Coordinates of C-alpha atoms and ligand atoms in Angstrom, one line a residue:
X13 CA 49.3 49.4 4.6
X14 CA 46.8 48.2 2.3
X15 CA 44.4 45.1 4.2
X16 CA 45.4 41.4 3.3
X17 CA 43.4 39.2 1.3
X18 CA 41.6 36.0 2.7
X19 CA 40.0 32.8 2.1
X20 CA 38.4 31.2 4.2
X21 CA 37.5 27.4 3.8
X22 CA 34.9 25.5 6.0
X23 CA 34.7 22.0 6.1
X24 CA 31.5 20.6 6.3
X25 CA 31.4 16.9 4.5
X26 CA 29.9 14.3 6.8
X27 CA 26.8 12.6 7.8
X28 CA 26.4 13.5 11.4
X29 CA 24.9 10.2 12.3
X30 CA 25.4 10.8 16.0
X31 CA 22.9 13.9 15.1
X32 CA 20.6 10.6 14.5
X33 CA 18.8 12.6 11.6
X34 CA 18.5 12.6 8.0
X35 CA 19.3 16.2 7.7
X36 CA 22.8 16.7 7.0
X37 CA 24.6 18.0 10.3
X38 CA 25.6 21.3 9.7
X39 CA 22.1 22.3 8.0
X40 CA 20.6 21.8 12.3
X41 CA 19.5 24.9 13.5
X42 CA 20.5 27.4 16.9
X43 CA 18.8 30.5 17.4
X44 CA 17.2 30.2 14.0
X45 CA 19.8 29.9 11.9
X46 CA 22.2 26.7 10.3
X47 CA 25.0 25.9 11.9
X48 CA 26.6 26.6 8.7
X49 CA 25.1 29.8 8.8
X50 CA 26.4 30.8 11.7
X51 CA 29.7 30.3 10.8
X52 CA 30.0 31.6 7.2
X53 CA 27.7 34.8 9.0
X54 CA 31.7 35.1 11.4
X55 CA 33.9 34.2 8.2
X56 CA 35.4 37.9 6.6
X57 CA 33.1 39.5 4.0
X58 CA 33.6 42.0 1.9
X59 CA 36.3 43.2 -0.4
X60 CA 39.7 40.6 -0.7
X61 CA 37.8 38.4 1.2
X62 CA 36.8 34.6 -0.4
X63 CA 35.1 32.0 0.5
X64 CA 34.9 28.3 0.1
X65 CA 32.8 25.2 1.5
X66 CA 33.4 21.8 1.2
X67 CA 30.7 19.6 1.1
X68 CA 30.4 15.8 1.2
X69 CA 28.6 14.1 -2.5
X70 CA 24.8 14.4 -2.7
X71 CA 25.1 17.3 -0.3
X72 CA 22.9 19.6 -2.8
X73 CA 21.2 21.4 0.4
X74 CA 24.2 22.5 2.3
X75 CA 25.7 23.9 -0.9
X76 CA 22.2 26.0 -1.4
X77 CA 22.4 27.3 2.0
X78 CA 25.7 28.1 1.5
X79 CA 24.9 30.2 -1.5
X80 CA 21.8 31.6 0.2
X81 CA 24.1 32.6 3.2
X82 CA 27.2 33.7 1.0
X83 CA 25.9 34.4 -2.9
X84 CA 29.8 34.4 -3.4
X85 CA 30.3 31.1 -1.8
X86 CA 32.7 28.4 -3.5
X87 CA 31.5 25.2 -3.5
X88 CA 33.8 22.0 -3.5
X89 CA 32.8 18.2 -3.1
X90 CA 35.1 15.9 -0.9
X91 CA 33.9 12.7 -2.6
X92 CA 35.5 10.6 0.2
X93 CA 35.6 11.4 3.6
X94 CA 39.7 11.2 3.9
X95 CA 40.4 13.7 6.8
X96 CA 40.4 17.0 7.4
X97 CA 43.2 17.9 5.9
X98 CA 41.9 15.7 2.6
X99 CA 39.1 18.3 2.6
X100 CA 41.1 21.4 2.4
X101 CA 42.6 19.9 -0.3
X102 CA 39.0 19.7 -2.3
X103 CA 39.3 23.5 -2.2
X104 CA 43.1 23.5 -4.0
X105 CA 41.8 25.5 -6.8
X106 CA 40.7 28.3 -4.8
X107 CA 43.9 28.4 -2.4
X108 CA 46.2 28.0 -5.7
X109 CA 45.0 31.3 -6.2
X110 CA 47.2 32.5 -3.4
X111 CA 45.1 35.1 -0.9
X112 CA 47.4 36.1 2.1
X113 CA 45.4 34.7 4.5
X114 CA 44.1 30.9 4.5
X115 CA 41.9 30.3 7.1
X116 CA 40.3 27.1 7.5
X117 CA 37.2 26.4 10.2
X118 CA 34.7 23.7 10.6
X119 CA 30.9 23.5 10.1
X120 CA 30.0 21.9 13.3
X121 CA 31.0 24.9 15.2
X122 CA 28.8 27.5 14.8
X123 CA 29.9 29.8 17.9
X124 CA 33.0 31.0 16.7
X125 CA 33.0 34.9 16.5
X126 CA 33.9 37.0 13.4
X127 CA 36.7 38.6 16.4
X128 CA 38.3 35.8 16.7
X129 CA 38.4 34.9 13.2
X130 CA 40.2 38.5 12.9
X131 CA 42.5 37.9 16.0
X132 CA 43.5 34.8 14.6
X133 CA 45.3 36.6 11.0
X134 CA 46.9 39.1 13.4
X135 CA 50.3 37.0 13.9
X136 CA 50.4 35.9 10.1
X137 CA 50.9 39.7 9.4
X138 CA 54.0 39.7 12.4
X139 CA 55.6 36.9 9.8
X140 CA 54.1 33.5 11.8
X141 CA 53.6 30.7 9.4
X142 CA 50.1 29.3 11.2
X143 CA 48.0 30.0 14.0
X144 CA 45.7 27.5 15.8
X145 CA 42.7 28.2 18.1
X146 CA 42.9 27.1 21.4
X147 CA 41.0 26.1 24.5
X148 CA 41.1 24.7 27.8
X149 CA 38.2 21.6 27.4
X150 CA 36.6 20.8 31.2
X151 CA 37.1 17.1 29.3
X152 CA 39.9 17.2 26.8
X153 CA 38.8 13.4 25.6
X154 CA 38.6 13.4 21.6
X155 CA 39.9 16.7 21.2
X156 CA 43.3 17.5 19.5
X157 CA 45.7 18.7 22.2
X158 CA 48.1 21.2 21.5
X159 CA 52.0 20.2 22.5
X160 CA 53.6 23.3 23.5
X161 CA 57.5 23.5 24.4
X162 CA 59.2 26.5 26.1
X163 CA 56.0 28.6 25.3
X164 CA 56.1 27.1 21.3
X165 CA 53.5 25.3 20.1
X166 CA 55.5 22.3 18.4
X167 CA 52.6 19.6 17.3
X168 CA 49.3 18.6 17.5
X169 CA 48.8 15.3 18.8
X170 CA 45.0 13.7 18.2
X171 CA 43.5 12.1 20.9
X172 CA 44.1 8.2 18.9
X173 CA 47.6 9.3 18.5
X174 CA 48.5 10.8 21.9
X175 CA 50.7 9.2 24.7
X176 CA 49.3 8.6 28.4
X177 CA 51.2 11.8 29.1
X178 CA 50.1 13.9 25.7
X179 CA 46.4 13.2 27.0
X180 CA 46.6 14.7 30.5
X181 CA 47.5 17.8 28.5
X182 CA 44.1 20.5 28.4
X183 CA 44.8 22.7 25.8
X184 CA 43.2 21.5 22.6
X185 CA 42.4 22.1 19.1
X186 CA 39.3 24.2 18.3
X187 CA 39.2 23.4 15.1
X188 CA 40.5 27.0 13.5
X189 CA 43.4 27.9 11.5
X190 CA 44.8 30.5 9.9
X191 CA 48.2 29.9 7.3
X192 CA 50.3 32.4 5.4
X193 CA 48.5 31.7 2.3
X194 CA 51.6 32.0 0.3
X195 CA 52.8 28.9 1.8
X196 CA 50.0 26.8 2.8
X197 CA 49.1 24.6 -0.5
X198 CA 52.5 23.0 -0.1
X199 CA 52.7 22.4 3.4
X200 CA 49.1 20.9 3.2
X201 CA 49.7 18.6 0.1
X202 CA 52.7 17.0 1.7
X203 CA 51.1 16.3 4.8
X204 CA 50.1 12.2 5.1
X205 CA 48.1 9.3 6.6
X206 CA 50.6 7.5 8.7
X207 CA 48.0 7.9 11.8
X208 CA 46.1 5.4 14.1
X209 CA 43.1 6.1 12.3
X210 CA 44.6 6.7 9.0
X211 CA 43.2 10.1 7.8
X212 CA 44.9 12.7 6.5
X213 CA 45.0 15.1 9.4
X214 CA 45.3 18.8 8.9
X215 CA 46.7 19.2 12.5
X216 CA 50.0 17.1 11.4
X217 CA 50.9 21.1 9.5
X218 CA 51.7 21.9 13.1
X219 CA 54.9 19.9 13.0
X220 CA 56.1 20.4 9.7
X221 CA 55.6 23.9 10.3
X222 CA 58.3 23.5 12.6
X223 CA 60.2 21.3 10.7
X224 CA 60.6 24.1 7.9
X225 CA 62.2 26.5 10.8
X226 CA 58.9 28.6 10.9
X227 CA 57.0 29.9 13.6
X228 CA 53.0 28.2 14.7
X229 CA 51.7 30.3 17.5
X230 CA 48.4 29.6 19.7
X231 CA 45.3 32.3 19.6
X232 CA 43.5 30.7 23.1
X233 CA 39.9 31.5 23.2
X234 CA 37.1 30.3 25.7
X235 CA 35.4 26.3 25.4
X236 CA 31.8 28.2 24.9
X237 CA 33.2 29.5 21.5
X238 CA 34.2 26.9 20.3
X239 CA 32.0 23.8 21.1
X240 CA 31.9 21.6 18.4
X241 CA 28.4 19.4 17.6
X242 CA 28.3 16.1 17.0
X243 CA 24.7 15.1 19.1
X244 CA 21.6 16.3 19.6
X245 CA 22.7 17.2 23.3
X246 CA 25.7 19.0 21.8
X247 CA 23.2 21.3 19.6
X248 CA 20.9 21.8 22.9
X249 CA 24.2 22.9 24.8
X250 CA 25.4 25.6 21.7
X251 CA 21.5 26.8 21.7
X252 CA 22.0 27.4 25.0
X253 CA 25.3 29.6 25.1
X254 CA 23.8 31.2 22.0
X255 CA 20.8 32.3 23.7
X256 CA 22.9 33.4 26.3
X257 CA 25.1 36.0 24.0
X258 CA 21.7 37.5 22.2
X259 CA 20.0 38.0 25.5
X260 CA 22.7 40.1 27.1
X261 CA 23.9 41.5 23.4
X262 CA 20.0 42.8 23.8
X263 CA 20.0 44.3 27.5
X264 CA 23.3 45.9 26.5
X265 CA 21.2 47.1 23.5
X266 CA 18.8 48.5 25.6
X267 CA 15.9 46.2 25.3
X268 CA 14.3 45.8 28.5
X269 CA 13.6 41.9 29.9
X270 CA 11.9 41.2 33.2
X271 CA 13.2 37.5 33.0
X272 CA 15.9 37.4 30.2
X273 CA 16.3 33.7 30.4
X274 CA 12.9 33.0 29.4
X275 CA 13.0 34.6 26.3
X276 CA 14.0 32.7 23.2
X277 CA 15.5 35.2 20.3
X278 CA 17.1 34.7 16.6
X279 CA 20.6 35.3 15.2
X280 CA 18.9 38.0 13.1
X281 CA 16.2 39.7 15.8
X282 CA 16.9 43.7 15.3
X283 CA 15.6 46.1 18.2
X284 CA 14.4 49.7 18.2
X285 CA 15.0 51.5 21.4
X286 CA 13.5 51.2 24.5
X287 CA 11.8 47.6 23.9
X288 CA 10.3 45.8 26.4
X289 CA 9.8 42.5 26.3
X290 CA 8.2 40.0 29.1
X291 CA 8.5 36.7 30.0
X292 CA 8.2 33.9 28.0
X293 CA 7.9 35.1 24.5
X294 CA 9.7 33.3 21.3
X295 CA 10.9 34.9 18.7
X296 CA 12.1 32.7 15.6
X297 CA 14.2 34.2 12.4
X298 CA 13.3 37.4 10.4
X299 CA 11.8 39.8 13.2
X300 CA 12.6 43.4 14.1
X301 CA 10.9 45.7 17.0
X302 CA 10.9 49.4 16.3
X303 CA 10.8 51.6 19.4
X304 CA 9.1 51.4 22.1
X305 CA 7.6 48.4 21.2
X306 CA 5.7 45.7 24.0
X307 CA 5.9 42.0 23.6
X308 CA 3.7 40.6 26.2
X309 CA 3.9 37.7 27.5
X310 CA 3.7 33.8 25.9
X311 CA 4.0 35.6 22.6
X312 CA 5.2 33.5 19.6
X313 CA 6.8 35.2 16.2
X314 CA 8.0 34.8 13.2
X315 CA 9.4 36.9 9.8
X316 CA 7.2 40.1 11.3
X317 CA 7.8 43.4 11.5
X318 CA 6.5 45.3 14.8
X319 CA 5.9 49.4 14.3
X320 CA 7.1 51.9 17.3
X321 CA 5.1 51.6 20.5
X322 CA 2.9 48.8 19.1
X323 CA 1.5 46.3 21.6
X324 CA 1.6 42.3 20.8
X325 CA -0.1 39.8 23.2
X326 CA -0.4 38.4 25.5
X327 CA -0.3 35.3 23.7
X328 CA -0.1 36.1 20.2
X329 CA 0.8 34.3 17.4
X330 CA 2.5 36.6 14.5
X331 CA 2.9 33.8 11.5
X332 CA 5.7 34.9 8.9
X333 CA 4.6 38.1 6.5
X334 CA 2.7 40.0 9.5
X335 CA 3.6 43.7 9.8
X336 CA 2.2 45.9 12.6
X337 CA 2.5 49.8 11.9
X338 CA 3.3 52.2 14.6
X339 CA 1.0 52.1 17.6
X340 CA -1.2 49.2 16.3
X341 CA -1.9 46.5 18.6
X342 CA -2.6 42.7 18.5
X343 CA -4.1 41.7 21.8
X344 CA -4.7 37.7 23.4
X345 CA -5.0 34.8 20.8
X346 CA -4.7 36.9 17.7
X347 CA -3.1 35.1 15.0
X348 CA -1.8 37.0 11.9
X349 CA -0.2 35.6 8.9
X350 CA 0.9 37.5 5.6
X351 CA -1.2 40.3 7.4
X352 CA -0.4 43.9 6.8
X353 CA -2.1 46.2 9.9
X354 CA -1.1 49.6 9.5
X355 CA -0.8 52.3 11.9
X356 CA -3.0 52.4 15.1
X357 CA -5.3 49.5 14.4
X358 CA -6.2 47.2 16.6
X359 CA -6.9 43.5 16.9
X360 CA -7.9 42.7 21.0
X361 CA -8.8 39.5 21.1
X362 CA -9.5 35.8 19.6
X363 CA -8.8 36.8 16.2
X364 CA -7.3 35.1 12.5
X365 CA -6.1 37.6 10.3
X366 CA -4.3 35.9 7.4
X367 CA -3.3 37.3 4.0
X368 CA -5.1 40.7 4.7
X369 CA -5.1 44.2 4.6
X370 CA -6.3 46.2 7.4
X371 CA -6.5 49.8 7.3
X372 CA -4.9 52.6 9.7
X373 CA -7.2 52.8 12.9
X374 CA -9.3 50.0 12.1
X375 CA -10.8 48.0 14.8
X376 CA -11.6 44.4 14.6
X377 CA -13.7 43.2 17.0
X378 CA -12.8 40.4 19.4
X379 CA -13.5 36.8 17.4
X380 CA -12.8 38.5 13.8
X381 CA -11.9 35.5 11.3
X382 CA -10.8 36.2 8.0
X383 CA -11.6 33.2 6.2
X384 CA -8.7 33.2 3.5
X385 CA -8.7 29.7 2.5
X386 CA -11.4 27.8 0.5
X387 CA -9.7 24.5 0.5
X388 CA -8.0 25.0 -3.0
X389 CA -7.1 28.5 -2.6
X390 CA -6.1 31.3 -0.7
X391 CA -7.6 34.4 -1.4
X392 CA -7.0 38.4 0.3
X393 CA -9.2 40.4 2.8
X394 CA -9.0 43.7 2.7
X395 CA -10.3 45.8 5.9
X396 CA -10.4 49.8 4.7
X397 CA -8.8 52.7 7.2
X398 CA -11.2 53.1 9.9
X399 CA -13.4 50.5 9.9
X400 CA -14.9 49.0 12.3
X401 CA -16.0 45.2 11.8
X402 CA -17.9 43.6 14.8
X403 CA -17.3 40.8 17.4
X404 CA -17.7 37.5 15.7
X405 CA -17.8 38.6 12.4
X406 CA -16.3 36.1 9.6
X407 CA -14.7 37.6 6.5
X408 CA -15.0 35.3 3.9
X409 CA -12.2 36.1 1.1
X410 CA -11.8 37.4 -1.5
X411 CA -13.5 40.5 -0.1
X412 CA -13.1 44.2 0.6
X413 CA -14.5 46.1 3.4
X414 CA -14.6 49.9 2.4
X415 CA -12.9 52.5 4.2
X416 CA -15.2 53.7 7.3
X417 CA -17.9 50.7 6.9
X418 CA -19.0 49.2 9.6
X419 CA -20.2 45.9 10.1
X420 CA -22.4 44.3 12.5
X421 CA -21.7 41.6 14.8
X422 CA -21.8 37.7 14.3
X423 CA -22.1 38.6 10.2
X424 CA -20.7 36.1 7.7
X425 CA -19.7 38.7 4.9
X426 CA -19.2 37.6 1.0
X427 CA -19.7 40.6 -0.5
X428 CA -17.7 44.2 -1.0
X429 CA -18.7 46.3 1.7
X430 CA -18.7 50.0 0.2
X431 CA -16.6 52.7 2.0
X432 CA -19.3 54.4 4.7
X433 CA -21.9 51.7 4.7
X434 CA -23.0 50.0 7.0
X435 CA -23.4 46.0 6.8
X436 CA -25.1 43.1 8.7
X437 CA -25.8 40.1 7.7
X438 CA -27.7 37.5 10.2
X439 CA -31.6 37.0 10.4
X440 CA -34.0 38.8 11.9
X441 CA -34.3 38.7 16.1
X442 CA -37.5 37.5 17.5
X443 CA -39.1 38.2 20.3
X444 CA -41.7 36.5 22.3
X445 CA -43.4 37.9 25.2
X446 CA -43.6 35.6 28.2
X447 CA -42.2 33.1 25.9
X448 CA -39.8 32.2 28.2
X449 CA -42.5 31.9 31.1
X450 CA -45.0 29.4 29.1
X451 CA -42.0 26.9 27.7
X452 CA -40.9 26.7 31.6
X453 CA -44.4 25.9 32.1
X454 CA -44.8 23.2 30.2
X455 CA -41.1 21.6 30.4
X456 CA -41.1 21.5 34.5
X457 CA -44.9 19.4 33.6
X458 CA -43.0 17.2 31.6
X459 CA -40.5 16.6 34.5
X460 CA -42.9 16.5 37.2
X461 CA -45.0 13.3 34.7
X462 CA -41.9 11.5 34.4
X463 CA -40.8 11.4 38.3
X464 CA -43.6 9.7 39.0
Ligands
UD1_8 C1 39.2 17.7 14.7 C2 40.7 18.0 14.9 C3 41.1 18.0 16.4 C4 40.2 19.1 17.1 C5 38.7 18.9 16.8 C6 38.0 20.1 17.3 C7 41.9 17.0 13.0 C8 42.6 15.8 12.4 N1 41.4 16.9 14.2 O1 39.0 16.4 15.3 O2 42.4 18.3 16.5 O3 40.5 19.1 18.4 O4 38.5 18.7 15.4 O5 36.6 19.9 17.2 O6 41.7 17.9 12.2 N2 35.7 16.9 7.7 C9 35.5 16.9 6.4 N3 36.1 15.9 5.7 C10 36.8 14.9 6.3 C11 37.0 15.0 7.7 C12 36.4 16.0 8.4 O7 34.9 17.8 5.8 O8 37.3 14.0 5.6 C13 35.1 18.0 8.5 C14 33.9 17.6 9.3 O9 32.7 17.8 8.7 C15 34.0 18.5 10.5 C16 35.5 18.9 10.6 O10 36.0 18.6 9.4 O11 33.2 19.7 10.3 C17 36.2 18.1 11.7 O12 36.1 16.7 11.5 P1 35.9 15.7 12.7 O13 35.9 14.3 12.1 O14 34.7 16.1 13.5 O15 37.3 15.9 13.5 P2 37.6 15.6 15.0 O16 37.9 14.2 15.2 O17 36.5 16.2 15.8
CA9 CA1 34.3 17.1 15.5

């Protein structure tokens, strides 16, 4: 049996004033990544598989992160916010074009899996008309709740529309459905706005689903899946269950965790085997840990890449662009930013290491500074395999430190170091004999006149 085709179409027009931001509500982030993201990352992909987003007018940023997500990505504008099912209906070019599967899903709910979306076009192929997602809400209040009789799912009734009876009923609407795509464009467009709140609701293709002697069946899934955002407490809540999944996703990985739920990762965080990481580390979008890789503790990173059995931290900052090669190491209140350190080097302590090079097996000594930045411009350092550059040392860029060189402590380099030589810049140390003695001398005099 060859595989059916699919559209899928997410809704996200709307404001999300209760989000009480300017940002448009589905471009909020959990776990790194957009809520839109997260859902067009679970929509099919891939051969016979489209996809369309609605968007509200002026909405130019959630249609670029669409197309950043999705390159193939549809984009249609709902130019008034009419109802749900007047927002399919913005996509009618692209379901005219008749894919088996129509599946429809919302912006605002980012924790919907790309299994469900697959367990959801299982009864279209068994010949059902539509299948809804399902849950049982702790609080059903808002939520569209799914009228089932003799085990058949026969309407949807929304809370504004629902009897005293209809809302004592816990099985709701998540949000998700999937139609026969053959039949779909004309059950939608005759669907109307004779509603308590007079929208077009795409839950009313329940009923006249029914009506036309076809089957609507339920998929149930769990609440967490399907929690939909609407507040800043809401996003808090999905970060939550989403850290939850990537944490234990990890330890079944393989990554080791001494306190899992102090450990913040991304959507996109890839591990190498036998990763440990400790307590209290954050790691935002674009990161992966090749094996046997340490995070130590109260770490913070970003867009870096960590080589096997390298060491980061305790508290260090790795800024987006950093790269550590195998077996290098980054030790307490290093930053790195755009910073390239290649196999074996090392970094210990109290260091800046921004838009630099640093050599295999370089050392830089504790209080290293690469200053990159002049005020206009920033410029590159780069540190030569082997070299060793002294505590307190300040690298002022552009500037290259030859392979081998050494440099002395506390210097403020400007110029090219050659490869092999051997640099210090700082003035000459005197030394006094009994200096010390004589200007004790005369200062405890000074005390002794003024006491009187
Ligand atoms: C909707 C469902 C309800 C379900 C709930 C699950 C309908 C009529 N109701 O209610 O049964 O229990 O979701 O969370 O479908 N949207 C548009 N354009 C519109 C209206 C909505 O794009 O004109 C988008 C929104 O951006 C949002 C989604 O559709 O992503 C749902 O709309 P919303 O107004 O939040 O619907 P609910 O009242 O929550
Ligand atoms: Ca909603």
């Amino acid at each position: 049996m060859t595989a059916r085709s699919s559209l899928t179409v997410v809704l996200a027009a709307g404001e999300g004033t209760r989000m009480r931001s300017s940002l448009p509500k589905v471009l909020h982030q959990i776990a790194g990544q957009s809520l839109l993201a997260h859902v067009l990352g679970a929509a099919a992909a891939g051969e016979g598989s489209q996809l369309a987003v609605v968007i509200g007018p002026d909405h130019d940023a959630v249609a670029n992160e669409a197309r950043r997500v999705r390159s193939d990505a549809q984009i249609f504008v709902q130019h008034e916010r009419l109802g749900t099912a007047h927002a399919v209906l913005a996509a009618r070019e692209a379901i005219a074009r008749g894919a088996d599967d129509l599946l429809i899903a919302f912006g605002d709910t980012p924790l919907i899996s790309a299994e469900t979306f697959a367990r959801m076009r299982a009864p279209l192929q068994q010949g059902a008309a539509l299948a809804v997602l399902g849950f049982h809400a702790a609080d059903p209040t808002g939520y569209g709740r799914l009228v089932v009789e003799n085990g058949r799912l026969v309407a949807i009734r929304e809370q504004a529309d629902a009897s005293a009876e209809e809302r004592k009923i816990t099985l709701c609407n998540a949000g998700v459905m999937a139609f026969d795509g053959k039949g779909a464009l004309a059950i939608i467009e005759k669907i109307g706005n004779a509603n308590a709140k007079g929208e077009y609701y795409l839950t009313d293709a329940v009923g006249m689903v029914r009506d036309l002697g076809l089957e609507a069946v339920v998929i149930e899934t769990s609440e967490d899946e399907v929690r939909g955002i609407n507040t800043k407490t809401q996003l808090a809540e999905a970060e939550a269950v989403m850290q939850a999944r990537l944490r234990k996703a990890a330890l079944e990985a393989g990554v080791t965790m001494i306190a899992p739920e102090t450990v913040f990762l991304a959507a996109d965080t890839k591990f190498g085997k036998d990763v440990t990481i400790e307590p209290f580390v954050v790691i935002g979008p674009g990161v992966t840990i090749d094996d046997g890789a340490v995070i130590h503790s109260f770490t913070h990173m970003i867009q870096s890449t960590i080589g096997k059995k390298a060491l980061v931290g305790p508290y260090a900052r790795m800024r987006p662009g950093s790269s550590l090669g195998d077996g290098a190491k980054i030790g307490n209140f290093v930053e790195t930013k755009s910073a390239v350190i290649e196999a074996g080097a090392k970094v210990n302590h109290l260091s800046y290491v921004g838009d630099a090079h640093v050599g295999a097996s370089a050392n830089l000594g504790a209080g290293t500074i690469t200053c990159n930045y002049d005020g206009f411009l920033k410029h590159k350092t780069l540190i030569g395999e082997g070299a060793f550059i002294g505590t307190n040392s300040s690298l002022v860029a552009p500037v290259t430190i030859g392979k081998g060189a050494y440099i002395g402590s506390g210097s403020v380099i400007t110029k090219n170091v050659p490869d092999d030589a051997l640099s210090v810049e700082r003035a000459q140390q005197m030394i006094r004999e009994g200096g010390a003695a004589r200007y004790r001398e005369v200062k405890l005099k000074e005390k002794a006149k003024k006491g009187k």
